[in-house]
Amino acid sequence: MTISRPVRRLVVSILALAASCLPALAQAPGQGRESAVLEGVNMAVVMPVDLASSAANAECGLTEQLVNDSIQLTVQSAGLRTELLSQAQPFTTVTPGVYLIPTIATLRDSSSLCVTWLSLKAQSAHTLTLPSTQQRKTVQVLYWDRGMLLSTPRGSHAGAVAAGLRQLAADFGEQWRRDQR
């Protein structure tokens, strides 16, 4: 897919602005234990990424294996048990966990440049009773969310995306470690 230069600049500007806002959401050092939202989590399940939604993902060398390995191995090195969804056991009260959800959106222009927004978030689903109606509802709880924008030549893009995912996974692992103290 060929994207006009003004549209590409607009997309890159919007994604860069979104990425610049994310660090402000990070936990500030010195906050109390009430902000340790990952405390007690002892398992992470890496969800599959939808790379087929954009042909540019394949054109730029991105594969599900690259994504899974970059996330799973990095989070495991932080000490958190991590499994792919296809191999994971259900969460229990003994094994509370979160789902690690990668998002990858890639554009490729006519000059063989690949631009990818990638993000990683940790969330879980919980059923609760709404006080106003006493109805039970399942809600998504977002524990952690970060992302970045990468732009590289097509030949080196897969390596850059793998490095970016490892950085996001390492940041998540570090947050998880801090919250366990």
Tab-separated table of C-alpha atoms in Angstrom:
chain	number	residue	atom	x	y	z
A	1	MET	CA	0.000	0.000	0.000
A	2	THR	CA	1.384	3.406	-0.963
A	3	ILE	CA	0.656	6.252	1.421
A	4	SER	CA	0.945	9.865	0.433
A	5	ARG	CA	3.595	11.895	2.197
A	6	PRO	CA	1.085	14.255	3.947
A	7	VAL	CA	-0.968	11.323	5.249
A	8	ARG	CA	2.161	9.520	6.430
A	9	ARG	CA	3.362	12.659	8.237
A	10	LEU	CA	-0.041	13.026	9.900
A	11	VAL	CA	-0.079	9.386	11.059
A	12	VAL	CA	3.501	9.591	12.334
A	13	SER	CA	2.754	12.875	14.138
A	14	ILE	CA	-0.348	11.483	15.824
A	15	LEU	CA	1.411	8.293	16.890
A	16	ALA	CA	4.427	10.222	18.152
A	17	LEU	CA	2.154	12.491	20.194
A	18	ALA	CA	0.387	9.463	21.680
A	19	ALA	CA	3.713	7.838	22.519
A	20	SER	CA	4.991	11.001	24.188
A	21	CYS	CA	2.009	11.004	26.551
A	22	LEU	CA	2.568	7.436	27.788
A	23	PRO	CA	5.529	8.096	30.143
A	24	ALA	CA	3.346	10.461	32.156
A	25	LEU	CA	1.167	7.478	33.007
A	26	ALA	CA	4.059	5.499	34.498
A	27	GLN	CA	4.155	4.959	38.242
A	28	ALA	CA	6.198	7.634	39.947
A	29	PRO	CA	8.944	6.343	42.264
A	30	GLY	CA	8.123	6.507	45.932
A	31	GLN	CA	4.368	6.005	45.631
A	32	GLY	CA	2.730	3.808	48.245
A	33	ARG	CA	1.797	0.131	47.962
A	34	GLU	CA	-1.702	1.076	46.811
A	35	SER	CA	-0.208	1.781	43.387
A	36	ALA	CA	1.399	-1.695	43.157
A	37	VAL	CA	-1.340	-3.047	40.883
A	38	LEU	CA	0.704	-6.061	39.753
A	39	GLU	CA	1.341	-7.239	43.318
A	40	GLY	CA	0.449	-10.909	43.678
A	41	VAL	CA	0.304	-11.569	39.936
A	42	ASN	CA	2.268	-14.750	39.332
A	43	MET	CA	1.539	-15.557	35.693
A	44	ALA	CA	1.365	-13.732	32.365
A	45	VAL	CA	-0.231	-15.134	29.232
A	46	VAL	CA	0.986	-13.698	25.928
A	47	MET	CA	-1.969	-13.239	23.594
A	48	PRO	CA	-1.588	-13.790	19.847
A	49	VAL	CA	-0.999	-10.701	17.737
A	50	ASP	CA	-3.067	-10.004	14.624
A	51	LEU	CA	-0.395	-9.507	11.961
A	52	ALA	CA	-2.712	-10.430	9.087
A	53	SER	CA	-4.656	-7.171	9.440
A	54	SER	CA	-1.972	-5.364	7.440
A	55	ALA	CA	0.061	-6.750	4.537
A	56	ALA	CA	2.837	-4.333	5.552
A	57	ASN	CA	3.538	-6.461	8.638
A	58	ALA	CA	4.652	-9.375	6.446
A	59	GLU	CA	6.360	-7.087	3.918
A	60	CYS	CA	8.449	-5.646	6.751
A	61	GLY	CA	9.435	-9.085	8.087
A	62	LEU	CA	7.212	-9.304	11.159
A	63	THR	CA	6.133	-12.784	12.277
A	64	GLU	CA	4.142	-14.159	15.169
A	65	GLN	CA	7.207	-16.129	16.319
A	66	LEU	CA	9.303	-12.934	16.457
A	67	VAL	CA	6.627	-11.190	18.526
A	68	ASN	CA	6.030	-14.115	20.898
A	69	ASP	CA	9.726	-14.790	21.535
A	70	SER	CA	10.537	-11.119	22.090
A	71	ILE	CA	7.827	-10.777	24.737
A	72	GLN	CA	7.753	-14.210	26.396
A	73	LEU	CA	11.478	-14.708	26.874
A	74	THR	CA	12.013	-11.164	28.156
A	75	VAL	CA	9.186	-11.316	30.713
A	76	GLN	CA	10.356	-14.760	31.852
A	77	SER	CA	13.827	-13.331	32.463
A	78	ALA	CA	12.220	-10.879	34.913
A	79	GLY	CA	11.087	-13.887	36.955
A	80	LEU	CA	7.400	-13.999	36.009
A	81	ARG	CA	5.960	-17.281	34.752
A	82	THR	CA	4.939	-16.555	31.162
A	83	GLU	CA	3.122	-18.750	28.655
A	84	LEU	CA	1.615	-18.395	25.213
A	85	LEU	CA	-2.184	-18.538	25.104
A	86	SER	CA	-2.084	-21.845	23.201
A	87	GLN	CA	-0.210	-23.471	26.127
A	88	ALA	CA	-1.671	-21.618	29.107
A	89	GLN	CA	-3.749	-23.052	31.921
A	90	PRO	CA	-6.693	-21.013	33.245
A	91	PHE	CA	-6.017	-18.428	35.944
A	92	THR	CA	-7.131	-19.365	39.457
A	93	THR	CA	-7.119	-17.709	42.861
A	94	VAL	CA	-3.853	-19.593	43.466
A	95	THR	CA	-2.456	-18.504	40.096
A	96	PRO	CA	-3.654	-14.928	39.502
A	97	GLY	CA	-2.483	-13.602	36.187
A	98	VAL	CA	-2.702	-11.029	33.477
A	99	TYR	CA	-2.939	-11.204	29.719
A	100	LEU	CA	-0.104	-9.503	27.841
A	101	ILE	CA	-1.637	-8.092	24.680
A	102	PRO	CA	0.676	-6.883	21.916
A	103	THR	CA	-0.601	-4.512	19.243
A	104	ILE	CA	1.305	-3.947	16.023
A	105	ALA	CA	0.280	-1.606	13.204
A	106	THR	CA	2.666	-1.209	10.282
A	107	LEU	CA	2.691	1.052	7.235
A	108	ARG	CA	5.135	0.775	4.353
A	109	ASP	CA	5.777	3.603	1.908
A	110	SER	CA	7.103	3.426	-1.636
A	111	SER	CA	10.684	4.152	-0.508
A	112	SER	CA	10.930	0.828	1.392
A	113	LEU	CA	10.556	2.486	4.771
A	114	CYS	CA	8.524	0.641	7.418
A	115	VAL	CA	6.735	2.546	10.178
A	116	THR	CA	5.299	0.524	13.052
A	117	TRP	CA	3.338	1.452	16.145
A	118	LEU	CA	3.791	-1.273	18.718
A	119	SER	CA	2.371	-1.499	22.176
A	120	LEU	CA	2.064	-3.961	25.003
A	121	LYS	CA	-0.612	-3.913	27.668
A	122	ALA	CA	-1.397	-6.118	30.644
A	123	GLN	CA	-5.022	-6.647	31.509
A	124	SER	CA	-7.422	-9.159	32.995
A	125	ALA	CA	-11.163	-9.748	33.121
A	126	HIS	CA	-13.136	-9.779	36.367
A	127	THR	CA	-16.786	-10.348	37.119
A	128	LEU	CA	-18.390	-7.976	39.587
A	129	THR	CA	-21.824	-6.981	40.775
A	130	LEU	CA	-22.860	-3.450	39.871
A	131	PRO	CA	-24.141	-1.697	43.020
A	132	SER	CA	-26.852	0.242	41.195
A	133	THR	CA	-28.552	-2.718	39.481
A	134	GLN	CA	-27.111	-5.774	41.258
A	135	GLN	CA	-26.324	-7.180	37.798
A	136	ARG	CA	-23.152	-9.172	37.300
A	137	LYS	CA	-20.863	-7.770	34.601
A	138	THR	CA	-17.466	-8.774	33.304
A	139	VAL	CA	-15.077	-5.828	33.145
A	140	GLN	CA	-11.573	-5.456	31.762
A	141	VAL	CA	-8.954	-4.174	34.194
A	142	LEU	CA	-5.944	-2.472	32.626
A	143	TYR	CA	-2.806	-2.886	34.763
A	144	TRP	CA	-0.083	-1.560	32.484
A	145	ASP	CA	0.141	-0.058	28.968
A	146	ARG	CA	3.102	1.271	26.962
A	147	GLY	CA	3.924	1.781	23.302
A	148	MET	CA	6.397	3.211	20.831
A	149	LEU	CA	6.728	4.227	17.219
A	150	LEU	CA	9.515	2.795	15.044
A	151	SER	CA	10.591	3.819	11.565
A	152	THR	CA	13.394	1.927	9.804
A	153	PRO	CA	14.329	0.626	6.359
A	154	ARG	CA	12.472	-2.569	5.479
A	155	GLY	CA	15.570	-4.794	5.723
A	156	SER	CA	16.253	-3.939	9.364
A	157	HIS	CA	12.696	-3.434	10.550
A	158	ALA	CA	12.062	-6.896	12.030
A	159	GLY	CA	15.137	-6.524	14.248
A	160	ALA	CA	14.047	-3.047	15.348
A	161	VAL	CA	10.542	-4.282	16.194
A	162	ALA	CA	11.967	-7.249	18.133
A	163	ALA	CA	14.202	-4.852	20.100
A	164	GLY	CA	11.238	-2.539	20.740
A	165	LEU	CA	9.090	-5.411	21.999
A	166	ARG	CA	11.916	-6.618	24.232
A	167	GLN	CA	12.168	-3.090	25.677
A	168	LEU	CA	8.417	-2.940	26.354
A	169	ALA	CA	8.491	-6.437	27.884
A	170	ALA	CA	11.511	-5.498	30.028
A	171	ASP	CA	9.688	-2.373	31.234
A	172	PHE	CA	6.665	-4.510	32.147
A	173	GLY	CA	8.922	-7.033	33.902
A	174	GLU	CA	10.590	-4.263	35.891
A	175	GLN	CA	7.181	-2.874	36.931
A	176	TRP	CA	6.093	-6.368	37.964
A	177	ARG	CA	9.284	-6.830	40.051
A	178	ARG	CA	8.812	-3.438	41.782
A	179	ASP	CA	5.204	-4.260	42.600
A	180	GLN	CA	6.165	-7.566	44.279
A	181	ARG	CA	8.269	-5.860	46.960
